PDB file of N, CA, C and O in Angstrom:
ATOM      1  N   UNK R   1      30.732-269.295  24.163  1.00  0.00           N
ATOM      2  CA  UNK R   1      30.075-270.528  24.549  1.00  0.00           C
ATOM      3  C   UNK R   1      28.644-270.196  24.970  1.00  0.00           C
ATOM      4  O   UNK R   1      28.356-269.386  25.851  1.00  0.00           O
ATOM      5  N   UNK R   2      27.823-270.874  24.282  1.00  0.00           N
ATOM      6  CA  UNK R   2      26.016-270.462  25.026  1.00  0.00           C
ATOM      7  C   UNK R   2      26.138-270.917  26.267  1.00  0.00           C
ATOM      8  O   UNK R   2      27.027-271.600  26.774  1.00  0.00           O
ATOM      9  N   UNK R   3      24.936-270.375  26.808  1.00  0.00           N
ATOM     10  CA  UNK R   3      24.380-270.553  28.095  1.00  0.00           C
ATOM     11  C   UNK R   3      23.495-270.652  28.392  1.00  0.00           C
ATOM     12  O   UNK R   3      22.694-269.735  28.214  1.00  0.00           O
ATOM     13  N   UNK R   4      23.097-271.923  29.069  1.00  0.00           N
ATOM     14  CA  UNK R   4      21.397-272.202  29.134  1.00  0.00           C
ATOM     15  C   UNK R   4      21.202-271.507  30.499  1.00  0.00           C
ATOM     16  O   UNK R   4      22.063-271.390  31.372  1.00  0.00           O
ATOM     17  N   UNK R   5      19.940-271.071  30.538  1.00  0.00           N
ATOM     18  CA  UNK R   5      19.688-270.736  31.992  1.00  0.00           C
ATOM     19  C   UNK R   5      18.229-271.239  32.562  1.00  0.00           C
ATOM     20  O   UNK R   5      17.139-271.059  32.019  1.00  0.00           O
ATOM     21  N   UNK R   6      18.492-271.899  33.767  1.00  0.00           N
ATOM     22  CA  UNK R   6      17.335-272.498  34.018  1.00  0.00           C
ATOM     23  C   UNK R   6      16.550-272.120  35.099  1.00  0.00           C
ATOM     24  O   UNK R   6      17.382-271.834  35.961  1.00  0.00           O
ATOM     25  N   UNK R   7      15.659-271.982  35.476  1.00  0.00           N
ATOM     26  CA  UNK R   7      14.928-271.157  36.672  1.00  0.00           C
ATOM     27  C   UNK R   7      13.984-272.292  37.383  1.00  0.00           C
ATOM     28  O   UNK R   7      13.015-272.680  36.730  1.00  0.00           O
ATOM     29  N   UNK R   8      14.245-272.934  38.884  1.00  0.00           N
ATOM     30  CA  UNK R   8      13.444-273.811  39.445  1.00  0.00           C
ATOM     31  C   UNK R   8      12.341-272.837  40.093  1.00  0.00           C
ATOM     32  O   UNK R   8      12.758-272.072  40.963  1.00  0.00           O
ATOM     33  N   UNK R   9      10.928-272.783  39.748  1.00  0.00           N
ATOM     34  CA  UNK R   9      10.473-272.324  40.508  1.00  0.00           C
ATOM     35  C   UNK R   9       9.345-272.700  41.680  1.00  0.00           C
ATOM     36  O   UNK R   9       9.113-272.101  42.730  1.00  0.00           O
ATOM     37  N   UNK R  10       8.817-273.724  41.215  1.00  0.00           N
ATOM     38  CA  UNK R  10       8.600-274.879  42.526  1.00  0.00           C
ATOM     39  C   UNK R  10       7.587-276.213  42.256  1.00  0.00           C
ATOM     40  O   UNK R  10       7.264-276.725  41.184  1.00  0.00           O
ATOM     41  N   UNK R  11       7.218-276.572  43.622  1.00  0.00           N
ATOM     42  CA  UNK R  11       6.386-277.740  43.307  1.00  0.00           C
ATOM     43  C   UNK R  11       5.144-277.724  44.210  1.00  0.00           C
ATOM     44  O   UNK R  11       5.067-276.983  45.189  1.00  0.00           O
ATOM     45  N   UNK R  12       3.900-278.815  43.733  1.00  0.00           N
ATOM     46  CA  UNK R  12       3.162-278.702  44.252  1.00  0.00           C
ATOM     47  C   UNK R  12       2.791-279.904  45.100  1.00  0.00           C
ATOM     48  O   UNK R  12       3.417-280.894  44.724  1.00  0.00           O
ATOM     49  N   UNK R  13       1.971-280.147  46.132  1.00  0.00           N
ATOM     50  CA  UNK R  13       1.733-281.540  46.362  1.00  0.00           C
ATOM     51  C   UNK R  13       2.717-282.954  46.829  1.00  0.00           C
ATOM     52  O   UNK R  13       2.460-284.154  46.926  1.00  0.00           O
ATOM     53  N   UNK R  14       3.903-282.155  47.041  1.00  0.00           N
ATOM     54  CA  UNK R  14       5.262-283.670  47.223  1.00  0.00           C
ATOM     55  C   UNK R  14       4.343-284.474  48.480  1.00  0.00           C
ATOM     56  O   UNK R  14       3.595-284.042  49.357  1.00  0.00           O
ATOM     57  N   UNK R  15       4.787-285.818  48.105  1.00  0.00           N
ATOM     58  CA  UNK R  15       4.209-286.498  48.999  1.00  0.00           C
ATOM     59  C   UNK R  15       5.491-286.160  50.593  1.00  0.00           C
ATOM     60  O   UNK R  15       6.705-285.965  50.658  1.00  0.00           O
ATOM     61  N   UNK R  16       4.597-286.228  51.420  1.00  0.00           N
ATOM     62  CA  UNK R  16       5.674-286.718  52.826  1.00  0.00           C
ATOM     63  C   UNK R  16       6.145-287.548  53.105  1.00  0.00           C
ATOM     64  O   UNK R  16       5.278-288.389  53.344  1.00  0.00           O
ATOM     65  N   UNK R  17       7.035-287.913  53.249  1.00  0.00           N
ATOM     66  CA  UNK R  17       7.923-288.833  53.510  1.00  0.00           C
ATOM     67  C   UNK R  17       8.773-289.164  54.655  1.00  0.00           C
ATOM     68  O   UNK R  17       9.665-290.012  54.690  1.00  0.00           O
ATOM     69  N   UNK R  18       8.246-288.122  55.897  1.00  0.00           N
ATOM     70  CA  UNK R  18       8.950-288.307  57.254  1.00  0.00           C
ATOM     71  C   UNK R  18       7.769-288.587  57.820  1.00  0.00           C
ATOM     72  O   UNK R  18       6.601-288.348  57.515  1.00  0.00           O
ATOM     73  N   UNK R  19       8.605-289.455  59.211  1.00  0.00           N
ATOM     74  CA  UNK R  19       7.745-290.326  60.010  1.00  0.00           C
ATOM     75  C   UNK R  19       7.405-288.929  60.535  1.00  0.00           C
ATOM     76  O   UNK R  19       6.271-288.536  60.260  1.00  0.00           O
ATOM     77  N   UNK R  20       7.975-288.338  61.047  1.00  0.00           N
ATOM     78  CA  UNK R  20       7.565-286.857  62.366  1.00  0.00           C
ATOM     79  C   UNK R  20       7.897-285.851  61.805  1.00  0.00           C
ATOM     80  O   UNK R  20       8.991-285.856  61.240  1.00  0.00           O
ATOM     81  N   UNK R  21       7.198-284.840  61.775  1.00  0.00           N
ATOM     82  CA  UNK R  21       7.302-283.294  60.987  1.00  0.00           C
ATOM     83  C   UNK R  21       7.062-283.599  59.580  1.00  0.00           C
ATOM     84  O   UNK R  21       6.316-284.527  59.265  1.00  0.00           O
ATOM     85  N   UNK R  22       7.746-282.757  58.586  1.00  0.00           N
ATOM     86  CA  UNK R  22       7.041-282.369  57.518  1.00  0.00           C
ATOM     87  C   UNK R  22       8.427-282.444  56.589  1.00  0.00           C
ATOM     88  O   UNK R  22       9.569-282.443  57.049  1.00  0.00           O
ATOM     89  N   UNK R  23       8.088-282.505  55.266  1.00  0.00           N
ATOM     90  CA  UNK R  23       9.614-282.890  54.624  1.00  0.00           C
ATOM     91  C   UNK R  23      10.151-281.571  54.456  1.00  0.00           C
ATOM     92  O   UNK R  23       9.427-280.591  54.637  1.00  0.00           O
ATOM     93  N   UNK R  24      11.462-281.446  54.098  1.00  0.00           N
ATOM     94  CA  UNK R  24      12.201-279.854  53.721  1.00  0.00           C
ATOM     95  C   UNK R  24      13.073-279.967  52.497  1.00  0.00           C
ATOM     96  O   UNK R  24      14.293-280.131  52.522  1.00  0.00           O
ATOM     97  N   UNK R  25      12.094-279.830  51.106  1.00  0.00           N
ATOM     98  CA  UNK R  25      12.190-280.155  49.969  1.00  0.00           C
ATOM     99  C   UNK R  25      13.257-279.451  49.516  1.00  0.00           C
ATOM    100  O   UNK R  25      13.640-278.400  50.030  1.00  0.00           O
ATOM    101  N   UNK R  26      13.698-279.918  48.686  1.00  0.00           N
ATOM    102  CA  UNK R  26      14.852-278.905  47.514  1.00  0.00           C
ATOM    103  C   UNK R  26      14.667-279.840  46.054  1.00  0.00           C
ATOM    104  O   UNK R  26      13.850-280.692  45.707  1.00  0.00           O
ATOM    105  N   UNK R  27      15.618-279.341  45.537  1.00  0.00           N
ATOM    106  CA  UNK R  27      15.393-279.636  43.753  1.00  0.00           C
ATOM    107  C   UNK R  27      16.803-279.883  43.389  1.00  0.00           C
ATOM    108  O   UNK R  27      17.596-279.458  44.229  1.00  0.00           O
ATOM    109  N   UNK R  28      17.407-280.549  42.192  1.00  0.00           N
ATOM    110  CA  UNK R  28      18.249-280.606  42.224  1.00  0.00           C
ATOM    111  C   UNK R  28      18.308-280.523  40.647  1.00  0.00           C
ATOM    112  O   UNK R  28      17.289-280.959  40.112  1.00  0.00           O
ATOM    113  N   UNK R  29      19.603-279.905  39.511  1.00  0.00           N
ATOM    114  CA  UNK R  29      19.410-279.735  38.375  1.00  0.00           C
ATOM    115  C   UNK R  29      20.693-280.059  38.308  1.00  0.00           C
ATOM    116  O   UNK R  29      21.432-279.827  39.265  1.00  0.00           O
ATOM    117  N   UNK R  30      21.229-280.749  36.964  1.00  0.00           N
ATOM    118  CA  UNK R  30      22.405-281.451  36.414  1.00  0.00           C
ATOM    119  C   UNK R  30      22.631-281.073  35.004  1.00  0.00           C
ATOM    120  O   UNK R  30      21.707-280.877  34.215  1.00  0.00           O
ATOM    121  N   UNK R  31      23.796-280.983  34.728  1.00  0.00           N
ATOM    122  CA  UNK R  31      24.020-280.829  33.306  1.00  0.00           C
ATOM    123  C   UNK R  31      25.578-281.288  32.963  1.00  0.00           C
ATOM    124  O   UNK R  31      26.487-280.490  33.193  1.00  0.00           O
ATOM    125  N   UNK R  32      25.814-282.390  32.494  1.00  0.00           N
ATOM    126  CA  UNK R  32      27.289-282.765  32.013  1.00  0.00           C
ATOM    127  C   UNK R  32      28.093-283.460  33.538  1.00  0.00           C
ATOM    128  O   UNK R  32      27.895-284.657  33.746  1.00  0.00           O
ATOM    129  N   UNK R  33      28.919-282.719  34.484  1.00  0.00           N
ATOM    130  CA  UNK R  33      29.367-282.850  35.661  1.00  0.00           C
ATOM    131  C   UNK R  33      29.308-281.586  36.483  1.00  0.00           C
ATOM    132  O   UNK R  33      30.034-281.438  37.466  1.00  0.00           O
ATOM    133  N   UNK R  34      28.253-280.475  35.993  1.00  0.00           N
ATOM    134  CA  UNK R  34      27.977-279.515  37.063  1.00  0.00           C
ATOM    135  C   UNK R  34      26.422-279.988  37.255  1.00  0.00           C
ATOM    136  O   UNK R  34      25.569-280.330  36.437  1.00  0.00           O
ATOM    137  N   UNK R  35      26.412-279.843  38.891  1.00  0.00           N
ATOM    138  CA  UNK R  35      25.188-279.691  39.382  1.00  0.00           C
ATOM    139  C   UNK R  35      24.715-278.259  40.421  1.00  0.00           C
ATOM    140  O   UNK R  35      25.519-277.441  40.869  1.00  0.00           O
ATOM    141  N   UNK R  36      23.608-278.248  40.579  1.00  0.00           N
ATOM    142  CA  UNK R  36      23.309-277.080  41.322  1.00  0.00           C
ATOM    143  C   UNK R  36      21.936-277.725  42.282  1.00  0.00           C
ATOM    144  O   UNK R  36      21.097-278.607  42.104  1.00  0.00           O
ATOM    145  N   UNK R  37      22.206-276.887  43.205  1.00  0.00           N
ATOM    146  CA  UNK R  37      20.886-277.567  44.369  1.00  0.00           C
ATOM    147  C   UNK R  37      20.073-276.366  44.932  1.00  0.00           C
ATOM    148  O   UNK R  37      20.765-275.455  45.387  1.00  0.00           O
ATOM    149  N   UNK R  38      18.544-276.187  44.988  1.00  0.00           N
ATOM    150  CA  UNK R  38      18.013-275.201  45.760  1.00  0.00           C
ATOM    151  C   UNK R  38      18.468-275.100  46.809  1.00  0.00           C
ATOM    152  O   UNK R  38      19.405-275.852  47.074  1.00  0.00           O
ATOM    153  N   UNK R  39      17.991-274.114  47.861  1.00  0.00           N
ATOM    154  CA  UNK R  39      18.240-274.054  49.197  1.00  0.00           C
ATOM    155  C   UNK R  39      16.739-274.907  49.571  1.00  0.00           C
ATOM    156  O   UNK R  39      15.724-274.865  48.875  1.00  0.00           O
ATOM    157  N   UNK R  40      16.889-275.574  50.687  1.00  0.00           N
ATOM    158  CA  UNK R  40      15.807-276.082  51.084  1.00  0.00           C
ATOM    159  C   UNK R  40      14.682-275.286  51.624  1.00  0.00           C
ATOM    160  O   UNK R  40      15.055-274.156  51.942  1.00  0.00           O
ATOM    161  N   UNK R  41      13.200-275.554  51.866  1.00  0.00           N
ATOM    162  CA  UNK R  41      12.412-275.154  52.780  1.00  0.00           C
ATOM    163  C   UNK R  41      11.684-275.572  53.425  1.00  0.00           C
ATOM    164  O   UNK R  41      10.703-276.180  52.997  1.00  0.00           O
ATOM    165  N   UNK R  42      11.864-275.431  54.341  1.00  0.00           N
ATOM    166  CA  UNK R  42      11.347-275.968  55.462  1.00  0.00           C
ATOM    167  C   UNK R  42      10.141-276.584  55.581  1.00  0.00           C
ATOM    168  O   UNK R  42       9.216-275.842  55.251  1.00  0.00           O
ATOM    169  N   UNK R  43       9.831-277.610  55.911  1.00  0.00           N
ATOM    170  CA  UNK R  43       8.276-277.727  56.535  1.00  0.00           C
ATOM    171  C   UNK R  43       6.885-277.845  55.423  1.00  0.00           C
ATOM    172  O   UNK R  43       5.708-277.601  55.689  1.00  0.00           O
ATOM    173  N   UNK R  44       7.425-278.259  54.235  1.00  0.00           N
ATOM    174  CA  UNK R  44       6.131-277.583  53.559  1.00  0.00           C
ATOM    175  C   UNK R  44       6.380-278.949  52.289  1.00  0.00           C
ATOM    176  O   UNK R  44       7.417-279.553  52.015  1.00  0.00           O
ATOM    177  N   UNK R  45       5.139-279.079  51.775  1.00  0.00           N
ATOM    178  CA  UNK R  45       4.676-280.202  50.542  1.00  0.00           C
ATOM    179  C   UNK R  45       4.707-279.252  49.464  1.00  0.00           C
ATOM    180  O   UNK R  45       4.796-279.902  48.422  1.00  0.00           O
ATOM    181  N   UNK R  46       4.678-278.178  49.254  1.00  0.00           N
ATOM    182  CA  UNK R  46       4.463-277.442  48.126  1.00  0.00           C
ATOM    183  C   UNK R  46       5.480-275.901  48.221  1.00  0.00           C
ATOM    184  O   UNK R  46       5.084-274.804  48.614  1.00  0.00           O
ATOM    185  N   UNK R  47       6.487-276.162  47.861  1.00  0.00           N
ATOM    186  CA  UNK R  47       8.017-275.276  48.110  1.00  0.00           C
ATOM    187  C   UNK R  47       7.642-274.531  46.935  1.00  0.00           C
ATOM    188  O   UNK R  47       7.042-274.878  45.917  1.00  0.00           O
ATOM    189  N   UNK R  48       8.274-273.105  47.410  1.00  0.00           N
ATOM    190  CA  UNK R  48       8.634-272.382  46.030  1.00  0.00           C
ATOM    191  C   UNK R  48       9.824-271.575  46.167  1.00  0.00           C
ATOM    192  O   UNK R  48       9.978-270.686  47.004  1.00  0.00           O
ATOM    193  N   UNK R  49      10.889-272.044  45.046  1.00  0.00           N
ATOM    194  CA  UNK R  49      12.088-271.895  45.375  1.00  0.00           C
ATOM    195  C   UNK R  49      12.179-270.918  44.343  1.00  0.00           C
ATOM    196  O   UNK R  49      13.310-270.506  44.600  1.00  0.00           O
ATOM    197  N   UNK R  50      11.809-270.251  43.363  1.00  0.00           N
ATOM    198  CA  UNK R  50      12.510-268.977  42.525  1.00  0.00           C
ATOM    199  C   UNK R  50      13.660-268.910  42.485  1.00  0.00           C
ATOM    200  O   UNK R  50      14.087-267.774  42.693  1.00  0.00           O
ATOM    201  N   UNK R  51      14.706-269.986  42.220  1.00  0.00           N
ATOM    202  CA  UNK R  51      16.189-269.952  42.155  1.00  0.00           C
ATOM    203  C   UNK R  51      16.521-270.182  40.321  1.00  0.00           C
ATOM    204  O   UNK R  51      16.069-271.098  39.634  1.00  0.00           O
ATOM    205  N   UNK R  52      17.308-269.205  39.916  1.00  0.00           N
ATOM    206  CA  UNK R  52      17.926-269.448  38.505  1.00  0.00           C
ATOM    207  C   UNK R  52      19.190-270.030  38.949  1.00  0.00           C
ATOM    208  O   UNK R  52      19.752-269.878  40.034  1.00  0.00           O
ATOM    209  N   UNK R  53      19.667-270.958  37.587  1.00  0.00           N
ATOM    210  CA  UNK R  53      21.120-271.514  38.196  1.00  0.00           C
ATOM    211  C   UNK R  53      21.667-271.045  36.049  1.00  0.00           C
ATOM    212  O   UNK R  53      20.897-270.673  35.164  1.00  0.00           O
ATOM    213  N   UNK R  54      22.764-271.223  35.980  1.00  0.00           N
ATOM    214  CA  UNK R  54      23.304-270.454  34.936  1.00  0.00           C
ATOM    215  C   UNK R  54      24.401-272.498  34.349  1.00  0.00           C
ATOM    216  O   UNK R  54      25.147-273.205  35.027  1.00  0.00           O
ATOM    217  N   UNK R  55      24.047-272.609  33.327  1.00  0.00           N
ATOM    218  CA  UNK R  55      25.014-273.332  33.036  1.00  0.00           C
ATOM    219  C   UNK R  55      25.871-273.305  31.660  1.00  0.00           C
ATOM    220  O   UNK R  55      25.210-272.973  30.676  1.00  0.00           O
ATOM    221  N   UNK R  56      26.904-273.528  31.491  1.00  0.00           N
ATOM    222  CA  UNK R  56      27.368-273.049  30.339  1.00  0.00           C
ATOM    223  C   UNK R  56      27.636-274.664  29.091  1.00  0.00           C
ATOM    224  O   UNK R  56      28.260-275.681  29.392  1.00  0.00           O
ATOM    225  N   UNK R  57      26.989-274.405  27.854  1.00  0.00           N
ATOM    226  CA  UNK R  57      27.088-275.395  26.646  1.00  0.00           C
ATOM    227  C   UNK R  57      28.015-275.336  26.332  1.00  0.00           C
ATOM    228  O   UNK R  57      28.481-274.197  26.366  1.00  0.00           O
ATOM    229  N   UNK R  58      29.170-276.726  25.688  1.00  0.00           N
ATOM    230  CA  UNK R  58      29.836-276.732  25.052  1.00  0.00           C
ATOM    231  C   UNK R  58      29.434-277.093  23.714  1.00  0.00           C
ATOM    232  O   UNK R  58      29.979-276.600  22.727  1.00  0.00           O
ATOM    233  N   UNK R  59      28.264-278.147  23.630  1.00  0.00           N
ATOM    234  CA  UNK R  59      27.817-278.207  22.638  1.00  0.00           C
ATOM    235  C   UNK R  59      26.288-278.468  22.634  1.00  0.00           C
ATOM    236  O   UNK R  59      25.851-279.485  23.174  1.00  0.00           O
ATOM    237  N   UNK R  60      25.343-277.440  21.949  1.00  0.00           N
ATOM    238  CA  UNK R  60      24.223-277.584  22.161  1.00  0.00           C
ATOM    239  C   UNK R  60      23.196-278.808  21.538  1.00  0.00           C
ATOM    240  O   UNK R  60      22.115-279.190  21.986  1.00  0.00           O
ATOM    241  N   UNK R  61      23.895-279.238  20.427  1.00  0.00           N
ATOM    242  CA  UNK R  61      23.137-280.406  20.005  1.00  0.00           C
ATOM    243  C   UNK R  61      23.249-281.713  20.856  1.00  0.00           C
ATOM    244  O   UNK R  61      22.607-282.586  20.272  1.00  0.00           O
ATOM    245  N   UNK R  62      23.757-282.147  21.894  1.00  0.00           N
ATOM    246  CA  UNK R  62      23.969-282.778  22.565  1.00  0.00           C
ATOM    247  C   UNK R  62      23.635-282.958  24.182  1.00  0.00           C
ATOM    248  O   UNK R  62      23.264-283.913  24.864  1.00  0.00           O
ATOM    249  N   UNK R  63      23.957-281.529  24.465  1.00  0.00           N
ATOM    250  CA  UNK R  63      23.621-281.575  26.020  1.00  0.00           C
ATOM    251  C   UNK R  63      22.444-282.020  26.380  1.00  0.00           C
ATOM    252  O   UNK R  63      21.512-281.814  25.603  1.00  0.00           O
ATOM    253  N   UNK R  64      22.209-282.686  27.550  1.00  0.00           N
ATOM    254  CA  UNK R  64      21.230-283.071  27.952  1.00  0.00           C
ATOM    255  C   UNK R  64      20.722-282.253  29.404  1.00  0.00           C
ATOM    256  O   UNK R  64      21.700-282.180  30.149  1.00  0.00           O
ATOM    257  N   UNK R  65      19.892-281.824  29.829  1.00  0.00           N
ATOM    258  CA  UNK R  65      19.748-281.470  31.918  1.00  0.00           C
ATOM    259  C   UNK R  65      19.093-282.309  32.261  1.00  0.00           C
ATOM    260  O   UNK R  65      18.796-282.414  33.451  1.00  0.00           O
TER     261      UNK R  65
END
């Protein structure tokens, strides 16, 4: 079975969105009914998460993330 592999590695600029302090961003990636979530970080508009997540195709002409 292939395997896509996907690597979040971050963002720049998120707007804030809390009244007090600073937001604590994560990412979130989907494929079929598996999902995977960064770990968050703390405090910051522009996260860099370097997380690979591994998902496995059943059929590649189709899948969508």
């Amino acid at each position: 079975m292939p395997i896509l592999e996907v690597k979040v590695v971050g963002a720049k600029n998120l707007p804030n969105t809390e009244s007090f302090g600073m937001i604590d961003p994560y990412a979130q990636v989907q494929l079929g009914d598996k999902t995977y979530a960064t770990q968050p970080v703390d405090n910051t508009q522009s996260p860099a998460w370097n997380e690979t997540f591994r998902f496995q195709i059943a059929d590649e002409n189709s899948a969508r993330l």
